[in-house]
Amino acid sequence: MSAEFDFSQWPPALSKTQLDALTLYSTTYALSHGLLYLPLIKPQPPIPSAAIHAPLSLFPSPFPRKLFDLARRIQRTYDTLYARIAMDEDFLDEIMGAETGVGKVDDFIGQLWKGWKQLRDDGLVQPLQLGLFRSDYLLHAPPNESISLKQVEFNTISVSFGALSQRTAELHRYLLNSTQYYNASSSLKADNFPPNETIAGLAGGLAAGHRAYNVEGARILFVVQHDERNVFDQRWLEYELLEKHTIRVIRQTFEELAHSAIVDPKTSVLHVKCSTDLHPSGLIEISTVYYRSGYMPNEYPTTSHYTTRFLLERSRAIKCPSIALQLAGGKKIQEVLTQPGILERFLSDEKKYGKDIFQEHKISELRASFMGMWGLDTGNDLLNPDTEAIKSGKEGYGVLKARELASSLVLKPQREGGGNNVYKEDIPAFLDSLPPKERQAWIAMELIVPPEGAGNYLVRAGSTGSESQNALKTEVVSELGIFGWALFGGSGTAVEEKEAGWLIRTKGKDSNEGGVATGFSVLDSVLLVD
């Protein structure tokens, strides 16, 4: 990035009158264009009668053009990498399994793996798998070093906010067109607002799975959370599927599917029971199971929930994701990929994959996006667990290194959704409380150092009208996510994949966590800078 751009001068100065006008334009645009959440009410009424605008930023956030282009370019390599990991059963068994891997010490991962292992032993009938992915990045700008792109994590299940991120990018473009942002900055011009067509991109991936199933009249099943507030992000995909692909969607929770899902014992076809008032036969055939839930242990409070997940996995419907692909998204996999030779195993094995499109420079680009990582269970040989230290309760190399470098680290478990990590000064006490046998479920990762001084105006809907009009100026950190999808499996190793748009989530700098749904971040968009 050119040295001319100064993050500490962002956002540009506004008068109170200008700030109030932008806030009004933003919130009314959001309410008018489906940039919405359901209000914080439990239980949610069966038929919603109110909505609030999603948390958002007033300005787009600056992001170096060359690093934005890099993130988009390497997404296709990441899509193929994780598809191949999901097809490598031996690798997943070793790293994530309940016999030798993370599943030994993490009950949630262990339950999923055991169910998947039994289904494999019985014989899975659908070889195709579908993934909707999101690779998340932060800008890394330590003192006296060039700014670079570093990966936070790679998500393989329930990647969210694609639709609302497109709407946020459209919001910021509307503010530019309608107000020119009051000429507050020369960087705020149309060429620096990249297009974002995430709705079409993600729906295109779901449509590819549906077409591969190839049964007329079948529908896509969205497996959703009870009391879900982020329904509009999902509904925009549903509308796109219907309007552009003539594909219908049915929405069910795990609790509902426990009573409505049926797998034909002869054909393995998945049907969902419904009223004959809604469908003549009372049965809807499912082409693709798309999970917008099922990624956290609290979503499986009873054995019935696991039974339902395994029932769906047993069927002929294409899963998005399969259990294998969900396991591939584990933080332990992310850490193992940093070890020597692992990327080459999946991206350079011509004997297994044929003459590959992934030349060495593409592997180098992926490796350059990694931060330093290691497992808490590791000895000096990072490929092998320090089992003697674990058995004796002594601290192995992984824990000792985490203690020594705690101020510059984050510890991550095998969890999605935000709010699960342990940061910096909290690490020593956490390590004191962590039973030795549970270390295998955690990784240590060097903290990314974002640019200093960047700010923005954050707007969250409050419980009263006046609160919803307040824009809070604060120093922020912005996280870029790049979406992609992959359809793979079948009779070989071929992967059909595409990059599918992007998002920016922005949070106050003092917040360690970053989820929008968990209340830490707001939706934002990209302003390209050189």
PDB file of N, CA and C in Angstrom, residues 368-421:
ATOM      1  N   ALA A 368       1.847 -17.439   3.103  1.00  0.00           N
ATOM      2  CA  ALA A 368       2.125 -16.074   3.545  1.00  0.00           C
ATOM      3  C   ALA A 368       0.951 -15.463   4.297  1.00  0.00           C
ATOM      4  N   SER A 369      -0.255 -16.030   4.132  1.00  0.00           N
ATOM      5  CA  SER A 369      -1.420 -15.511   4.851  1.00  0.00           C
ATOM      6  C   SER A 369      -1.566 -16.106   6.247  1.00  0.00           C
ATOM      7  N   PHE A 370      -0.713 -17.066   6.614  1.00  0.00           N
ATOM      8  CA  PHE A 370      -0.799 -17.711   7.917  1.00  0.00           C
ATOM      9  C   PHE A 370      -0.065 -16.890   8.984  1.00  0.00           C
ATOM     10  N   MET A 371      -0.633 -16.855  10.173  1.00  0.00           N
ATOM     11  CA  MET A 371       0.104 -16.440  11.361  1.00  0.00           C
ATOM     12  C   MET A 371       0.749 -17.675  11.986  1.00  0.00           C
ATOM     13  N   GLY A 372       1.695 -17.453  12.902  1.00  0.00           N
ATOM     14  CA  GLY A 372       2.283 -18.574  13.610  1.00  0.00           C
ATOM     15  C   GLY A 372       1.251 -19.246  14.513  1.00  0.00           C
ATOM     16  N   MET A 373       1.223 -20.583  14.504  1.00  0.00           N
ATOM     17  CA  MET A 373       0.267 -21.362  15.302  1.00  0.00           C
ATOM     18  C   MET A 373       0.921 -22.637  15.804  1.00  0.00           C
ATOM     19  N   TRP A 374       0.452 -23.129  16.925  1.00  0.00           N
ATOM     20  CA  TRP A 374       0.862 -24.441  17.407  1.00  0.00           C
ATOM     21  C   TRP A 374      -0.210 -24.969  18.350  1.00  0.00           C
ATOM     22  N   GLY A 375      -0.185 -26.272  18.571  1.00  0.00           N
ATOM     23  CA  GLY A 375      -1.125 -26.890  19.494  1.00  0.00           C
ATOM     24  C   GLY A 375      -0.597 -26.860  20.915  1.00  0.00           C
ATOM     25  N   LEU A 376      -1.495 -26.747  21.879  1.00  0.00           N
ATOM     26  CA  LEU A 376      -1.067 -26.768  23.278  1.00  0.00           C
ATOM     27  C   LEU A 376      -0.583 -28.150  23.703  1.00  0.00           C
ATOM     28  N   ASP A 377      -0.879 -29.161  22.885  1.00  0.00           N
ATOM     29  CA  ASP A 377      -0.480 -30.524  23.217  1.00  0.00           C
ATOM     30  C   ASP A 377       0.872 -30.885  22.610  1.00  0.00           C
ATOM     31  N   THR A 378       1.535 -29.952  21.927  1.00  0.00           N
ATOM     32  CA  THR A 378       2.710 -30.313  21.159  1.00  0.00           C
ATOM     33  C   THR A 378       3.986 -30.267  21.971  1.00  0.00           C
ATOM     34  N   GLY A 379       4.926 -31.155  21.594  1.00  0.00           N
ATOM     35  CA  GLY A 379       6.275 -31.114  22.110  1.00  0.00           C
ATOM     36  C   GLY A 379       7.147 -30.324  21.155  1.00  0.00           C
ATOM     37  N   ASN A 380       8.461 -30.530  21.243  1.00  0.00           N
ATOM     38  CA  ASN A 380       9.354 -29.803  20.349  1.00  0.00           C
ATOM     39  C   ASN A 380       9.117 -30.172  18.896  1.00  0.00           C
ATOM     40  N   ASP A 381       8.687 -31.417  18.646  1.00  0.00           N
ATOM     41  CA  ASP A 381       8.259 -31.809  17.311  1.00  0.00           C
ATOM     42  C   ASP A 381       6.783 -31.455  17.200  1.00  0.00           C
ATOM     43  N   LEU A 382       6.471 -30.394  16.478  1.00  0.00           N
ATOM     44  CA  LEU A 382       5.104 -29.883  16.456  1.00  0.00           C
ATOM     45  C   LEU A 382       4.138 -30.828  15.762  1.00  0.00           C
ATOM     46  N   LEU A 383       4.651 -31.883  15.107  1.00  0.00           N
ATOM     47  CA  LEU A 383       3.748 -32.830  14.459  1.00  0.00           C
ATOM     48  C   LEU A 383       3.253 -33.904  15.427  1.00  0.00           C
ATOM     49  N   ASN A 384       3.873 -34.007  16.603  1.00  0.00           N
ATOM     50  CA  ASN A 384       3.547 -35.109  17.507  1.00  0.00           C
ATOM     51  C   ASN A 384       3.162 -34.602  18.885  1.00  0.00           C
ATOM     52  N   PRO A 385       2.058 -35.100  19.443  1.00  0.00           N
ATOM     53  CA  PRO A 385       1.666 -34.686  20.794  1.00  0.00           C
ATOM     54  C   PRO A 385       2.692 -35.110  21.839  1.00  0.00           C
ATOM     55  N   ASP A 386       2.875 -34.260  22.805  1.00  0.00           N
ATOM     56  CA  ASP A 386       3.776 -34.560  23.921  1.00  0.00           C
ATOM     57  C   ASP A 386       2.986 -35.391  24.937  1.00  0.00           C
ATOM     58  N   THR A 387       2.773 -36.668  24.607  1.00  0.00           N
ATOM     59  CA  THR A 387       1.864 -37.503  25.400  1.00  0.00           C
ATOM     60  C   THR A 387       2.367 -37.739  26.813  1.00  0.00           C
ATOM     61  N   GLU A 388       3.673 -37.827  26.984  1.00  0.00           N
ATOM     62  CA  GLU A 388       4.205 -38.066  28.333  1.00  0.00           C
ATOM     63  C   GLU A 388       3.914 -36.878  29.242  1.00  0.00           C
ATOM     64  N   ALA A 389       4.052 -35.675  28.708  1.00  0.00           N
ATOM     65  CA  ALA A 389       3.747 -34.493  29.512  1.00  0.00           C
ATOM     66  C   ALA A 389       2.269 -34.450  29.857  1.00  0.00           C
ATOM     67  N   ILE A 390       1.423 -34.860  28.901  1.00  0.00           N
ATOM     68  CA  ILE A 390      -0.021 -34.867  29.157  1.00  0.00           C
ATOM     69  C   ILE A 390      -0.358 -35.882  30.244  1.00  0.00           C
ATOM     70  N   LYS A 391       0.221 -37.087  30.143  1.00  0.00           N
ATOM     71  CA  LYS A 391      -0.068 -38.126  31.124  1.00  0.00           C
ATOM     72  C   LYS A 391       0.407 -37.729  32.526  1.00  0.00           C
ATOM     73  N   SER A 392       1.551 -37.095  32.590  1.00  0.00           N
ATOM     74  CA  SER A 392       2.123 -36.756  33.890  1.00  0.00           C
ATOM     75  C   SER A 392       1.553 -35.476  34.477  1.00  0.00           C
ATOM     76  N   GLY A 393       0.857 -34.703  33.627  1.00  0.00           N
ATOM     77  CA  GLY A 393       0.349 -33.415  34.070  1.00  0.00           C
ATOM     78  C   GLY A 393       1.372 -32.305  33.954  1.00  0.00           C
ATOM     79  N   LYS A 394       2.592 -32.641  33.489  1.00  0.00           N
ATOM     80  CA  LYS A 394       3.608 -31.615  33.301  1.00  0.00           C
ATOM     81  C   LYS A 394       3.285 -30.797  32.051  1.00  0.00           C
ATOM     82  N   GLU A 395       3.856 -29.632  32.002  1.00  0.00           N
ATOM     83  CA  GLU A 395       3.595 -28.756  30.872  1.00  0.00           C
ATOM     84  C   GLU A 395       4.590 -29.024  29.759  1.00  0.00           C
ATOM     85  N   GLY A 396       4.066 -29.365  28.579  1.00  0.00           N
ATOM     86  CA  GLY A 396       4.907 -29.577  27.420  1.00  0.00           C
ATOM     87  C   GLY A 396       5.269 -28.270  26.752  1.00  0.00           C
ATOM     88  N   TYR A 397       5.964 -28.386  25.626  1.00  0.00           N
ATOM     89  CA  TYR A 397       6.480 -27.230  24.908  1.00  0.00           C
ATOM     90  C   TYR A 397       5.360 -26.280  24.499  1.00  0.00           C
ATOM     91  N   GLY A 398       4.241 -26.815  24.040  1.00  0.00           N
ATOM     92  CA  GLY A 398       3.152 -25.957  23.563  1.00  0.00           C
ATOM     93  C   GLY A 398       2.613 -25.037  24.635  1.00  0.00           C
ATOM     94  N   VAL A 399       2.428 -25.557  25.846  1.00  0.00           N
ATOM     95  CA  VAL A 399       1.911 -24.748  26.948  1.00  0.00           C
ATOM     96  C   VAL A 399       2.968 -23.772  27.435  1.00  0.00           C
ATOM     97  N   LEU A 400       4.211 -24.234  27.569  1.00  0.00           N
ATOM     98  CA  LEU A 400       5.281 -23.346  28.035  1.00  0.00           C
ATOM     99  C   LEU A 400       5.477 -22.171  27.081  1.00  0.00           C
ATOM    100  N   LYS A 401       5.407 -22.447  25.786  1.00  0.00           N
ATOM    101  CA  LYS A 401       5.549 -21.376  24.800  1.00  0.00           C
ATOM    102  C   LYS A 401       4.373 -20.406  24.884  1.00  0.00           C
ATOM    103  N   ALA A 402       3.162 -20.942  25.129  1.00  0.00           N
ATOM    104  CA  ALA A 402       1.983 -20.078  25.269  1.00  0.00           C
ATOM    105  C   ALA A 402       2.107 -19.182  26.495  1.00  0.00           C
ATOM    106  N   ARG A 403       2.647 -19.700  27.572  1.00  0.00           N
ATOM    107  CA  ARG A 403       2.850 -18.862  28.769  1.00  0.00           C
ATOM    108  C   ARG A 403       3.864 -17.749  28.481  1.00  0.00           C
ATOM    109  N   GLU A 404       4.946 -18.115  27.809  1.00  0.00           N
ATOM    110  CA  GLU A 404       6.025 -17.165  27.561  1.00  0.00           C
ATOM    111  C   GLU A 404       5.564 -16.019  26.659  1.00  0.00           C
ATOM    112  N   LEU A 405       4.709 -16.342  25.677  1.00  0.00           N
ATOM    113  CA  LEU A 405       4.309 -15.356  24.667  1.00  0.00           C
ATOM    114  C   LEU A 405       2.865 -14.893  24.836  1.00  0.00           C
ATOM    115  N   ALA A 406       2.307 -15.090  26.009  1.00  0.00           N
ATOM    116  CA  ALA A 406       0.872 -14.855  26.221  1.00  0.00           C
ATOM    117  C   ALA A 406       0.418 -13.470  25.776  1.00  0.00           C
ATOM    118  N   SER A 407       1.214 -12.457  25.978  1.00  0.00           N
ATOM    119  CA  SER A 407       0.786 -11.094  25.683  1.00  0.00           C
ATOM    120  C   SER A 407       0.566 -10.846  24.194  1.00  0.00           C
ATOM    121  N   SER A 408       1.056 -11.758  23.357  1.00  0.00           N
ATOM    122  CA  SER A 408       0.904 -11.585  21.911  1.00  0.00           C
ATOM    123  C   SER A 408       0.138 -12.736  21.269  1.00  0.00           C
ATOM    124  N   LEU A 409      -0.703 -13.429  22.074  1.00  0.00           N
ATOM    125  CA  LEU A 409      -1.374 -14.638  21.585  1.00  0.00           C
ATOM    126  C   LEU A 409      -2.877 -14.592  21.804  1.00  0.00           C
ATOM    127  N   VAL A 410      -3.562 -15.457  21.057  1.00  0.00           N
ATOM    128  CA  VAL A 410      -4.943 -15.833  21.330  1.00  0.00           C
ATOM    129  C   VAL A 410      -4.991 -17.354  21.349  1.00  0.00           C
ATOM    130  N   LEU A 411      -5.751 -17.920  22.291  1.00  0.00           N
ATOM    131  CA  LEU A 411      -5.990 -19.362  22.335  1.00  0.00           C
ATOM    132  C   LEU A 411      -7.379 -19.638  21.772  1.00  0.00           C
ATOM    133  N   LYS A 412      -7.461 -20.654  20.889  1.00  0.00           N
ATOM    134  CA  LYS A 412      -8.724 -20.946  20.211  1.00  0.00           C
ATOM    135  C   LYS A 412      -9.116 -22.408  20.405  1.00  0.00           C
ATOM    136  N   PRO A 413     -10.400 -22.654  20.774  1.00  0.00           N
ATOM    137  CA  PRO A 413     -10.913 -24.022  20.805  1.00  0.00           C
ATOM    138  C   PRO A 413     -11.537 -24.364  19.449  1.00  0.00           C
ATOM    139  N   GLN A 414     -12.115 -25.554  19.349  1.00  0.00           N
ATOM    140  CA  GLN A 414     -12.755 -25.979  18.094  1.00  0.00           C
ATOM    141  C   GLN A 414     -14.214 -25.514  18.079  1.00  0.00           C
ATOM    142  N   ARG A 415     -14.407 -24.197  18.021  1.00  0.00           N
ATOM    143  CA  ARG A 415     -15.757 -23.642  18.112  1.00  0.00           C
ATOM    144  C   ARG A 415     -15.945 -22.541  17.079  1.00  0.00           C
ATOM    145  N   GLU A 416     -17.195 -22.367  16.646  1.00  0.00           N
ATOM    146  CA  GLU A 416     -17.584 -21.287  15.752  1.00  0.00           C
ATOM    147  C   GLU A 416     -18.529 -20.351  16.494  1.00  0.00           C
ATOM    148  N   GLY A 417     -18.699 -19.136  15.942  1.00  0.00           N
ATOM    149  CA  GLY A 417     -19.753 -18.265  16.435  1.00  0.00           C
ATOM    150  C   GLY A 417     -19.322 -17.104  17.300  1.00  0.00           C
ATOM    151  N   GLY A 418     -18.056 -16.997  17.660  1.00  0.00           N
ATOM    152  CA  GLY A 418     -17.607 -15.856  18.446  1.00  0.00           C
ATOM    153  C   GLY A 418     -17.776 -16.062  19.941  1.00  0.00           C
ATOM    154  N   GLY A 419     -16.916 -15.396  20.725  1.00  0.00           N
ATOM    155  CA  GLY A 419     -17.020 -15.431  22.179  1.00  0.00           C
ATOM    156  C   GLY A 419     -16.372 -16.626  22.838  1.00  0.00           C
ATOM    157  N   ASN A 420     -15.556 -17.397  22.105  1.00  0.00           N
ATOM    158  CA  ASN A 420     -14.994 -18.631  22.651  1.00  0.00           C
ATOM    159  C   ASN A 420     -13.496 -18.568  22.929  1.00  0.00           C
ATOM    160  N   ASN A 421     -12.831 -17.515  22.484  1.00  0.00           N
ATOM    161  CA  ASN A 421     -11.376 -17.463  22.546  1.00  0.00           C
ATOM    162  C   ASN A 421     -10.863 -16.873  23.856  1.00  0.00           C
TER     163      ASN A 421
END
